[in-house]
CSV table of C-alpha atoms and ligand atoms in Angstrom, one decimal:
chain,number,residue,atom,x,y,z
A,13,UNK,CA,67.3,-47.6,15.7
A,14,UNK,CA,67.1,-46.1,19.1
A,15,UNK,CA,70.0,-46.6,21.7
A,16,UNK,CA,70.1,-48.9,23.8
A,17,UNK,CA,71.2,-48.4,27.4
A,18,UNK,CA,73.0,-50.6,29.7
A,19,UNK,CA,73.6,-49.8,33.3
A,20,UNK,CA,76.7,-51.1,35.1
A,21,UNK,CA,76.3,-50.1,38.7
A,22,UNK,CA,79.4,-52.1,40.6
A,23,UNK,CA,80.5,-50.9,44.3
A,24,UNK,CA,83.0,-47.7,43.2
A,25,UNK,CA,80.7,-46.5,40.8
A,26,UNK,CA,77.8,-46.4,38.6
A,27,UNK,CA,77.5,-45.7,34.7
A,28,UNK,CA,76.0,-46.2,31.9
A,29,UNK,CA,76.8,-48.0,28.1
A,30,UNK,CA,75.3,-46.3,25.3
A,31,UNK,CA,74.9,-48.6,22.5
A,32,UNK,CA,74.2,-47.3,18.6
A,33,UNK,CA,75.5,-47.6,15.0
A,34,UNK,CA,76.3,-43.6,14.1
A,35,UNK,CA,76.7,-43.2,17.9
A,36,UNK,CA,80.1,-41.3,17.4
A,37,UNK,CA,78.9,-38.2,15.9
A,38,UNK,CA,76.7,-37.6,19.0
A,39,UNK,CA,79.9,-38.1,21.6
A,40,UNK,CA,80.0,-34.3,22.6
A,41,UNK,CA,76.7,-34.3,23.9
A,42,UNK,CA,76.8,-37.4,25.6
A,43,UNK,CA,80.2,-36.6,27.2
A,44,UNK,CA,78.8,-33.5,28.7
A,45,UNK,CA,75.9,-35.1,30.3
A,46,UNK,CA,77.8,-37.9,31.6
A,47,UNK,CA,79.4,-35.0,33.4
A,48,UNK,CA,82.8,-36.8,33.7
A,49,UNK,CA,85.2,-33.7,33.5
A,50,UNK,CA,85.0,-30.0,32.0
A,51,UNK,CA,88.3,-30.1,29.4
A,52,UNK,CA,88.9,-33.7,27.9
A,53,UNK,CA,91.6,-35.1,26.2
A,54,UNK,CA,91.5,-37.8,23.3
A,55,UNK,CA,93.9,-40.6,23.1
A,56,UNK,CA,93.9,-43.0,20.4
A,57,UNK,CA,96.2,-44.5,17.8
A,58,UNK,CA,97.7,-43.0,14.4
A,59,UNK,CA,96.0,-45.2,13.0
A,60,UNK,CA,92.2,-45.2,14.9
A,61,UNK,CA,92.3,-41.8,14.6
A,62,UNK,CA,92.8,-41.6,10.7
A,63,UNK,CA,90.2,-44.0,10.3
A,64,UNK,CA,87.7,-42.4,12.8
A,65,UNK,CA,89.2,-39.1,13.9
A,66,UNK,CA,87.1,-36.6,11.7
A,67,UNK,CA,83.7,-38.0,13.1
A,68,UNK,CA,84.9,-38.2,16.6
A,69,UNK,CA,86.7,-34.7,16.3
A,70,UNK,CA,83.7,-33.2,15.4
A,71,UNK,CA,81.7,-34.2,17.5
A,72,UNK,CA,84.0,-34.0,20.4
A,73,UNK,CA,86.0,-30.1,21.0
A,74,UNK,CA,89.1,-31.3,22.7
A,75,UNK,CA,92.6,-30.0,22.4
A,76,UNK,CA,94.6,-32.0,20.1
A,77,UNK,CA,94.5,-35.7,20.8
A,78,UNK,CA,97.1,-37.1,22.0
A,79,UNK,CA,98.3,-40.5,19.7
A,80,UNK,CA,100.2,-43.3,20.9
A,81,UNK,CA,101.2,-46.6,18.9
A,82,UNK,CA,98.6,-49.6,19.9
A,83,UNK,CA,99.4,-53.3,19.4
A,84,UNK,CA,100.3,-56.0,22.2
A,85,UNK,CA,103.8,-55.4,22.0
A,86,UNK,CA,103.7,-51.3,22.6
A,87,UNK,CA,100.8,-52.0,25.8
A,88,UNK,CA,103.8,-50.7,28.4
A,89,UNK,CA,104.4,-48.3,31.0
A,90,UNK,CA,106.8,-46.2,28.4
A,91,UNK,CA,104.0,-45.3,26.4
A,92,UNK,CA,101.3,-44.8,29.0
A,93,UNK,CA,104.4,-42.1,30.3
A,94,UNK,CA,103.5,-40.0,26.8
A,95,UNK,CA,99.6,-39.5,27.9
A,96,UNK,CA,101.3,-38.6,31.3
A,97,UNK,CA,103.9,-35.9,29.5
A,98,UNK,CA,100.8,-34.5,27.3
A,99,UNK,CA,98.5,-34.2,30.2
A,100,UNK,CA,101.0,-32.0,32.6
A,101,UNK,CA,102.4,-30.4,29.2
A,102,UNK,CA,98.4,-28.9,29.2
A,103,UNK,CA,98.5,-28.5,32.6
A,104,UNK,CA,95.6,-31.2,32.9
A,105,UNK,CA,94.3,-31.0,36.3
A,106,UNK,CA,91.4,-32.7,38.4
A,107,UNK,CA,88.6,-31.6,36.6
A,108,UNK,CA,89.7,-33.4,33.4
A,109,UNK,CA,88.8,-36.9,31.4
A,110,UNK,CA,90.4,-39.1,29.2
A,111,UNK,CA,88.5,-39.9,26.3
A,112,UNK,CA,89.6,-43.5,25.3
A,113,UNK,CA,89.0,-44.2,21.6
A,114,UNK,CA,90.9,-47.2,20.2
A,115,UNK,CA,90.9,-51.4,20.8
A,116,UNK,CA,91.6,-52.6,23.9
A,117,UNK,CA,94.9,-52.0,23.8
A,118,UNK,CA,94.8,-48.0,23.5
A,119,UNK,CA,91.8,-48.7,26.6
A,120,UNK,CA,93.5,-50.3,28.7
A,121,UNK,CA,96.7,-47.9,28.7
A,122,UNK,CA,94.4,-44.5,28.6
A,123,UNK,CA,92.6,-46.2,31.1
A,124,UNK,CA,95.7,-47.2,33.6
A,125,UNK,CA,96.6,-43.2,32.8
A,126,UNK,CA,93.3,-41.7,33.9
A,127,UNK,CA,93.4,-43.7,36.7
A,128,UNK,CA,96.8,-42.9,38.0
A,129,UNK,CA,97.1,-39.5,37.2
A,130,UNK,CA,96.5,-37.0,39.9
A,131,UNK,CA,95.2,-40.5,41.7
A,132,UNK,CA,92.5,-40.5,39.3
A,133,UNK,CA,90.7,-38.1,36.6
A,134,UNK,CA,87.8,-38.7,34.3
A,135,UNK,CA,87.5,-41.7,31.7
A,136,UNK,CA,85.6,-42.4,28.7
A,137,UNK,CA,85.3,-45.5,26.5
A,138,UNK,CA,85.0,-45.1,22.7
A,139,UNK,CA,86.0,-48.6,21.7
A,140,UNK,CA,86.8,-49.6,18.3
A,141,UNK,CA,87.2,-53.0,18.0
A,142,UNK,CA,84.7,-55.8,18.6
A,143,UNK,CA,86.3,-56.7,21.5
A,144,UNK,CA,86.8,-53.5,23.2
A,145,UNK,CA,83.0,-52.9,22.3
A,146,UNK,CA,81.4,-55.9,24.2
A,147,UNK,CA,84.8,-56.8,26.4
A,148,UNK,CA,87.6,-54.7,27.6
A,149,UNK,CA,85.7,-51.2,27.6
A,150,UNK,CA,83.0,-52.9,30.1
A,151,UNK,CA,84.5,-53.7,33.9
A,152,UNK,CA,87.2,-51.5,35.0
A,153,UNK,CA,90.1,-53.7,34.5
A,154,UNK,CA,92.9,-51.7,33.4
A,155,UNK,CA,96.3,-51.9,32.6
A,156,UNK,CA,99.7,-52.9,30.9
A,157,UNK,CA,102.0,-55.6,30.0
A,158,UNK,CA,105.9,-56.0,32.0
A,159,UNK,CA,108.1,-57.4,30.2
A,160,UNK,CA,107.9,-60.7,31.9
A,161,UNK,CA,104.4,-60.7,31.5
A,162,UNK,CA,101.0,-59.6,30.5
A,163,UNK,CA,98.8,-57.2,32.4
A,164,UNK,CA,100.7,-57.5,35.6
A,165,UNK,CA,100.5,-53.6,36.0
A,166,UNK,CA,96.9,-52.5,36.4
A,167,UNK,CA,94.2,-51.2,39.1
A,168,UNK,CA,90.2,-51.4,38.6
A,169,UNK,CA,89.0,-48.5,37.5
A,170,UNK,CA,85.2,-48.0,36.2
A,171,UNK,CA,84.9,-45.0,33.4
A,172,UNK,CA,82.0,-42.6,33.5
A,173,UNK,CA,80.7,-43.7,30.6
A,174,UNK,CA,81.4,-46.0,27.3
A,175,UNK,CA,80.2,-45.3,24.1
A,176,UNK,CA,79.7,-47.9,22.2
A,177,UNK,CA,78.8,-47.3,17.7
A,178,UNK,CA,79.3,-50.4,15.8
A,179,UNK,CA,79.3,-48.5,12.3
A,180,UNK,CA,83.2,-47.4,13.6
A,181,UNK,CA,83.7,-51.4,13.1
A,182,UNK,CA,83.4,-50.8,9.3
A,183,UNK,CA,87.2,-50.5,9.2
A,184,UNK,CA,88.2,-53.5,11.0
A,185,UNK,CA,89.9,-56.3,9.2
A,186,UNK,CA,87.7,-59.4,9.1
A,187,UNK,CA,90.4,-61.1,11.6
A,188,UNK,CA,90.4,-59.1,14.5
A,189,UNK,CA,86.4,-59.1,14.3
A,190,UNK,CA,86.7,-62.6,14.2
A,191,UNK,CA,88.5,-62.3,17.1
A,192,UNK,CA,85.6,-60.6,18.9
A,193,UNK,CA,83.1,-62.9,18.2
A,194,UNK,CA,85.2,-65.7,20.0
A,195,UNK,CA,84.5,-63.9,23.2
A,196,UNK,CA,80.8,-63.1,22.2
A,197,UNK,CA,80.4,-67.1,21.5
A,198,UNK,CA,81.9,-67.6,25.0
A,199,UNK,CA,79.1,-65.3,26.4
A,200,UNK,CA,76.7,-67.5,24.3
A,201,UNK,CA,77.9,-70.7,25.7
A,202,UNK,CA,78.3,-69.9,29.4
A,203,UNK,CA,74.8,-67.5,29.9
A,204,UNK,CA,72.3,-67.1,26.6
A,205,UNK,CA,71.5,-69.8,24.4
A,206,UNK,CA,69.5,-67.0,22.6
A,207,UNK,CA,72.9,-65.4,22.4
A,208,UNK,CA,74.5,-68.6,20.9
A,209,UNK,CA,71.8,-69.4,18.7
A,210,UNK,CA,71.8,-66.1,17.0
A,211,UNK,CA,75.4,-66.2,16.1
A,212,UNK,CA,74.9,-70.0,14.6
A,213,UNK,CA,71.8,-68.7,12.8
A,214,UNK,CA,72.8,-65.4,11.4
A,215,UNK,CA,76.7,-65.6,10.6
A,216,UNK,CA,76.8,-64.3,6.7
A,217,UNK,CA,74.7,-61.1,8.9
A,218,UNK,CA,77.1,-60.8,10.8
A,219,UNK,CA,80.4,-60.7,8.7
A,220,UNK,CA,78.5,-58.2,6.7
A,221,UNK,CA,78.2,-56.6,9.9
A,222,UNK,CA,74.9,-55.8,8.7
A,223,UNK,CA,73.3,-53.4,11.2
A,224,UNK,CA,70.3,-55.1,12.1
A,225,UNK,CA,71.9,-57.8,13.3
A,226,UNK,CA,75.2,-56.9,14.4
A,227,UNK,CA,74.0,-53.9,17.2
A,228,UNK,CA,71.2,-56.5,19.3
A,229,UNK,CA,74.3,-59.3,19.5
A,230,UNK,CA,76.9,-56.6,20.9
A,231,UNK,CA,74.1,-55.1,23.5
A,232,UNK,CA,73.7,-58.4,24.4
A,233,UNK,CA,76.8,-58.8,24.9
A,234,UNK,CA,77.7,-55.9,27.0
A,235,UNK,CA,74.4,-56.4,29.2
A,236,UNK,CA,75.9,-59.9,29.8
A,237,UNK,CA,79.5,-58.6,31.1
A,238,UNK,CA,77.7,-56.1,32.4
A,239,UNK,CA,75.6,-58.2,34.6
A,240,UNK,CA,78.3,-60.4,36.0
A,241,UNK,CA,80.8,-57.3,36.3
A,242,UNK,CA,77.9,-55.3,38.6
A,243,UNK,CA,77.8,-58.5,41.0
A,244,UNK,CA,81.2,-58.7,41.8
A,245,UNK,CA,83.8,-56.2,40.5
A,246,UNK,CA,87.0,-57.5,41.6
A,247,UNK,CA,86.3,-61.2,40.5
A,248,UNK,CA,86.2,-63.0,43.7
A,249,UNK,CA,83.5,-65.2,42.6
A,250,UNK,CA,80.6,-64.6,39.5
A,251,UNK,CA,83.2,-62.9,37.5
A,252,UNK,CA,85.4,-65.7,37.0
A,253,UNK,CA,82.4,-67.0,34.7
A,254,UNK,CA,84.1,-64.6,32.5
A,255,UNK,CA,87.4,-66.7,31.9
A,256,UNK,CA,85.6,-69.6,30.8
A,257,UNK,CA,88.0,-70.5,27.3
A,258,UNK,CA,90.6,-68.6,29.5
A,259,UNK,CA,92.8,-71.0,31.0
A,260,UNK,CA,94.3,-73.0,28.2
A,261,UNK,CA,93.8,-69.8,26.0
A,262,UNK,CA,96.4,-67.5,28.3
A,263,UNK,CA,98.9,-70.7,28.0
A,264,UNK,CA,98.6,-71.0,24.4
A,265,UNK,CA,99.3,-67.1,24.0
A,266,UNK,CA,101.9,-67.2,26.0
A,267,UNK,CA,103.5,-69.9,24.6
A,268,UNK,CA,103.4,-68.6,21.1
A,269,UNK,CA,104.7,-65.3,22.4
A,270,UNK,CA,101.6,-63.5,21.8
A,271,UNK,CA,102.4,-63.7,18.0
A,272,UNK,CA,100.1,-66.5,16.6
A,273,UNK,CA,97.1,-66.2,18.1
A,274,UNK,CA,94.7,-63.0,18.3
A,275,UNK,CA,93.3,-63.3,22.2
A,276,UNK,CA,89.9,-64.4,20.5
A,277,UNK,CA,91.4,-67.3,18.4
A,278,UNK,CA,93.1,-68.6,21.8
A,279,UNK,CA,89.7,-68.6,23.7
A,280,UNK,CA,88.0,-70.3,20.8
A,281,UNK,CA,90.9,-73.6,21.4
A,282,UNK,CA,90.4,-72.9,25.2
A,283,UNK,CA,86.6,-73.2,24.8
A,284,UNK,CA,87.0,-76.2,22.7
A,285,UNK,CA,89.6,-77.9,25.4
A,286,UNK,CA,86.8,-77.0,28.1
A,287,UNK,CA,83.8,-78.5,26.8
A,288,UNK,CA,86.2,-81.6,25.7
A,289,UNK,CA,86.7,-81.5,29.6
A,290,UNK,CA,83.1,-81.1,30.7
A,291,UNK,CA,81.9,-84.1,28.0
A,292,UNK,CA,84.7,-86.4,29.7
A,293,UNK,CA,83.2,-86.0,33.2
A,294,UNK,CA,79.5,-85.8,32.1
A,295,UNK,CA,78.7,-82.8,32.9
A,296,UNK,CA,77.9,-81.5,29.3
A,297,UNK,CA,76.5,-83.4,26.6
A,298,UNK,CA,78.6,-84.1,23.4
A,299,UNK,CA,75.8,-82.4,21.4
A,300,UNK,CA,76.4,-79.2,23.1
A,301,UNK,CA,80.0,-79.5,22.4
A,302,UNK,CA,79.6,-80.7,18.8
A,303,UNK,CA,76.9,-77.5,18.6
A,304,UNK,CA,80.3,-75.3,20.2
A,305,UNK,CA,82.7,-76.6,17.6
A,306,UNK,CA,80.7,-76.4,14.4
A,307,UNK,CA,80.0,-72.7,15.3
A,308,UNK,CA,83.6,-72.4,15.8
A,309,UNK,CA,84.6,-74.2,13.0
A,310,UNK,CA,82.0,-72.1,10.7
A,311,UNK,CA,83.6,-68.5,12.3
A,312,UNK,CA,87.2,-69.5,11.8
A,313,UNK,CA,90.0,-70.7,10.1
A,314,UNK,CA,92.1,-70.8,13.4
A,315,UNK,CA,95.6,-70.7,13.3
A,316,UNK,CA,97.2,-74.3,13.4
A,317,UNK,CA,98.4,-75.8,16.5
A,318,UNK,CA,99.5,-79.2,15.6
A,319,UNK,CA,102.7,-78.5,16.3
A,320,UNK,CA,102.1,-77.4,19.7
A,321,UNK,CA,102.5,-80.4,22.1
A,322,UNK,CA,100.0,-80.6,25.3
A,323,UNK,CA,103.1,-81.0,27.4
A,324,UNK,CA,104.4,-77.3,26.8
A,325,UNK,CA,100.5,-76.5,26.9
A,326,UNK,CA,100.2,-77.7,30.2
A,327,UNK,CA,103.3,-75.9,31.5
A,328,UNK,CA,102.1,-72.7,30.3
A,329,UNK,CA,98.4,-73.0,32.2
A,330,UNK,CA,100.9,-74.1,35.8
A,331,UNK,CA,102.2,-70.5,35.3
A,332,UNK,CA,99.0,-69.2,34.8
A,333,UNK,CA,97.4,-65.9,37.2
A,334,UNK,CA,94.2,-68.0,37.7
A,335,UNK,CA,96.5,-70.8,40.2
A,336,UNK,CA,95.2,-69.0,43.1
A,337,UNK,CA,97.3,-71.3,46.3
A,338,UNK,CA,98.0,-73.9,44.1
A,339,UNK,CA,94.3,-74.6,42.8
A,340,UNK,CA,93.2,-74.5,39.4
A,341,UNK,CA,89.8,-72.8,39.2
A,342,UNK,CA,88.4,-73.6,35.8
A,343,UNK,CA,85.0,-72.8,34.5
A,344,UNK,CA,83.4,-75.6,33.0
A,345,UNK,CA,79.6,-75.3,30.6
A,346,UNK,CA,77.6,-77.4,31.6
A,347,UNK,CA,74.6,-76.6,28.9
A,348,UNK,CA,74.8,-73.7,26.3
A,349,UNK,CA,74.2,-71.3,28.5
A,350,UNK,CA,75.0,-72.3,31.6
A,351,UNK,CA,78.0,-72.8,34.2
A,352,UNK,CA,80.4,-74.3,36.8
A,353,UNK,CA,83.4,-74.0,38.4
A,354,UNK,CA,85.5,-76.6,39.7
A,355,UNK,CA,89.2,-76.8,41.9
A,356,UNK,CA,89.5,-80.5,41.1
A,357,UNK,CA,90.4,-80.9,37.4
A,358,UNK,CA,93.7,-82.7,37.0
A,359,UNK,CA,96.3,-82.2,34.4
A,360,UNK,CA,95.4,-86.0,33.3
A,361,UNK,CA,91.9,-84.9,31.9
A,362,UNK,CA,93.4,-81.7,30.9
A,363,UNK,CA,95.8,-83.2,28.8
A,364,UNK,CA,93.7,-85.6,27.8
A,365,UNK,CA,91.2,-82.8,26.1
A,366,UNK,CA,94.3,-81.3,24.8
A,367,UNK,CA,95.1,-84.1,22.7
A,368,UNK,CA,91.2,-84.6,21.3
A,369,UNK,CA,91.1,-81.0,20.9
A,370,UNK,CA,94.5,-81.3,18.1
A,371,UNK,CA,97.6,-80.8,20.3
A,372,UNK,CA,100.2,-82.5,19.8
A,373,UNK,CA,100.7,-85.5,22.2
B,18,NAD,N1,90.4,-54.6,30.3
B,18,NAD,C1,89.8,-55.7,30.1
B,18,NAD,O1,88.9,-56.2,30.8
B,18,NAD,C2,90.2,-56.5,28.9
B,18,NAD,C3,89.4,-57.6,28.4
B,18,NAD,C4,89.9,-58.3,27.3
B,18,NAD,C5,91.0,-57.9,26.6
B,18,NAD,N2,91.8,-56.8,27.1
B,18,NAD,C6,93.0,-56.4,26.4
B,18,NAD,O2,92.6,-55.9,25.2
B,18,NAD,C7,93.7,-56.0,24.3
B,18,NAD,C8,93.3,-56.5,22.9
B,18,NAD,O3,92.4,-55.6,22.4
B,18,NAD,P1,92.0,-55.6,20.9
B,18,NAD,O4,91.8,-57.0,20.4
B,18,NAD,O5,91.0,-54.5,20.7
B,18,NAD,O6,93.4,-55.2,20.2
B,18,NAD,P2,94.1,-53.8,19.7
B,18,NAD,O7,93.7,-52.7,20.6
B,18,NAD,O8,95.5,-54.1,19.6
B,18,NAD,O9,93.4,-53.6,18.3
B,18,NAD,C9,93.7,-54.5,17.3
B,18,NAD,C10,94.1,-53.8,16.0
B,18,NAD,O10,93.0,-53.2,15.4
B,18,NAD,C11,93.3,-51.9,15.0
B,18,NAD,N3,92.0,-51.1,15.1
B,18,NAD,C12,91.3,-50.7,16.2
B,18,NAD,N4,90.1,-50.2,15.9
B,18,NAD,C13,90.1,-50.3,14.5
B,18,NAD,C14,89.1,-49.9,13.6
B,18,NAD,N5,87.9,-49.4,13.9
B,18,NAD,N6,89.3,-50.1,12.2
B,18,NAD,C15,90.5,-50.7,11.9
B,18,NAD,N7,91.5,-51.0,12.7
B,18,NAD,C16,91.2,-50.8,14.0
B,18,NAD,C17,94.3,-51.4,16.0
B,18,NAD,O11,95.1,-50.4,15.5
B,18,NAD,C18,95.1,-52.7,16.2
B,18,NAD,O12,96.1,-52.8,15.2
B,18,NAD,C19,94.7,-56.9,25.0
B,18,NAD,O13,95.8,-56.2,25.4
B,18,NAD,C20,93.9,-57.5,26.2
B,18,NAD,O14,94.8,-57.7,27.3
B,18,NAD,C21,91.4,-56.1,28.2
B,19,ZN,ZN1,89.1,-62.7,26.8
């Protein structure tokens, strides 16, 4: 199969996606003529780069790569200091990239390093997990957890290229690609019905991650985020498209502590709690919504959460980043494949969709 080539062209900078199973071994070449820096340095995780590290190595000459633990809980500004203490340790200077290779996790913290250090050096996606590949690698959002909460320390910052090769997904356990396909049914549901329909259709595919099928879903995918993330980088209006599933799914990671749900498997109960929303106010049928859940239902299991009451659920959305002056903003489908937003939902419907989604009342 040929690569396929996405442009993301926002207002700081322009680059492209490269999208192709085998991809990897080509990395050197396409690292050099994405011209993003003359010496770069690989960060990834111990256990990425066991998986993954000979083909990437090979095709990549880089000094040795510098390994950091991944995982929610280690996404912190303690271990973004060791990329900082390897890069002046090699006397890393302007001319230099980080090459990102890892989830979204080891992304987002190379990411926050390449674009603090020296105010900013070269960066490179090489995600490896279906969400890094059609999700955190694409936009520029970058960052890590405080203590007190999650992503509060970030910037936007675009990389100079992202690499996306499906066959690294060979590795991943079948939950955490479940967990990417929750955000690749959100694209589905809020901007292709094609995109939708293929996932209902060809889900046994899929799990096999059979090529044929997987790569076109994923370059979908990242065309889609691509698309909204090119018209408006900094979310101020189209991008928020993009949190559609977000709003109850934030409050029901936080409220578990980030421990029971992967972020995927807290969208797909956010999704569900929005289109319960949409179908109360008529502005989706309940066809549509029954279409949502059965494709849901047919990707999961989903952790429980009848033991969760919509009380505490509602308390966690009040505390929620997307309250901007006291308004919720929440992104309602109003098809599959197509969108709204609206400031005047009340906790009364919310609450109410809470308790037909499962939640305890
Ligand atoms: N920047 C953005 O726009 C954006 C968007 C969405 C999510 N995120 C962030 O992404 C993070 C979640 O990313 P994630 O779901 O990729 O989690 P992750 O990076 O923690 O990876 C999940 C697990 O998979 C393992 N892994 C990675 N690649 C593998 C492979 N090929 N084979 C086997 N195991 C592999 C990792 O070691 C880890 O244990 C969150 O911190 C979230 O905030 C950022
Ligand atoms: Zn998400």
């Amino acid at each position: 199969m040929d690569p396929v080539l996405v442009e993301v062209s926002t207002g700081s900078r322009r680059y492209s996606i490269h999208i192709q199973y085998g991809l990897a071994a080509r990395l050197g070449e396409l690292v050099r003529n994405a011209r993003v820096g003359s010496r770069t340095f690989i960060v990834s995780s111990p256990l990425v780069w066991r998986l993954h590290g000979r083909t990437v190595g090979r095709a990549l000459t880089s000094s040795d790569p510098i390994l950091i633990p991944d995982g929610e809980r280690n996404k912190q500004l303690p271990t973004v200091a060791r990329i900082y203490d390897a890069l002046v340790h090699a006397q890393a200077d302007r001319g230099s990239a980080i090459v990102a290779v890892g989830g979204g996790v080891i992304g987002d913290m190379a990411g926050f390093a390449a674009a603090s250090y020296l105010r900013g050096i070269g960066l490179v996606h090489v995600p490896t997990t279906l969400l890094a590949q059609v999700d955190s690698a694409i936009g520029g959002k970058v960052g890590v957890n405080h203590p007190l909460g999650k992503n509060l320390i970030g910037a936007f910052y675009q990389p100079g290229l992202v690499a996306v090769d499906p066959a690294l997904l060979s590795t991943l356990p079948r939950r955490e690609f479940r967990a990417g396909l929750y955000e690749i049914v959100k694209y589905g549901m809020t901007a292709s019905r094609m995109l939708f329909d293929r996932v209902s259709h060809d889900t046994k595919a899929i799990f096999n991650r059979d090529p044929d099928v997987l790569v076109p879903i994923i370059a979908e995918s990242c065309a889609l985020k691509a698309k909204v993330v090119s018209e408006d980088e900094r979310e101020a209006g189209p991008r928020r498209v993009l949190n559609f599933g977000h709003t109850a799914g934030h409050a029901l990671e936080a409220m578990t502590k980030y421990r029971r749900f992967r972020h995927g498997e807290a969208i797909a109960y956010g999704m569900l709690v929005a289109a319960e929303v949409a179908v109360a106010r008529g502005a989706l049928s309940d066809a549509a919504r029954q279409a949502l859940r059965r494709l849901i239902v047919e990707l999961g299991p989903l952790p429980p959460i009848a033991d969760l009451s919509t009380k505490e659920v509602l308390e966690a959305m009040r505390l929620d980043k997307k309250i901007v002056d006291g308004t919720l903003h929440y992104v309602l489908a109003t098809d599959i494949g197509s969108w709204t937003i609206v400031s005047d939902v009340t906790e009364k419907e919310l609450g109410k969709a809470l308790r037909k989604v499962g939640f305890a009342p």
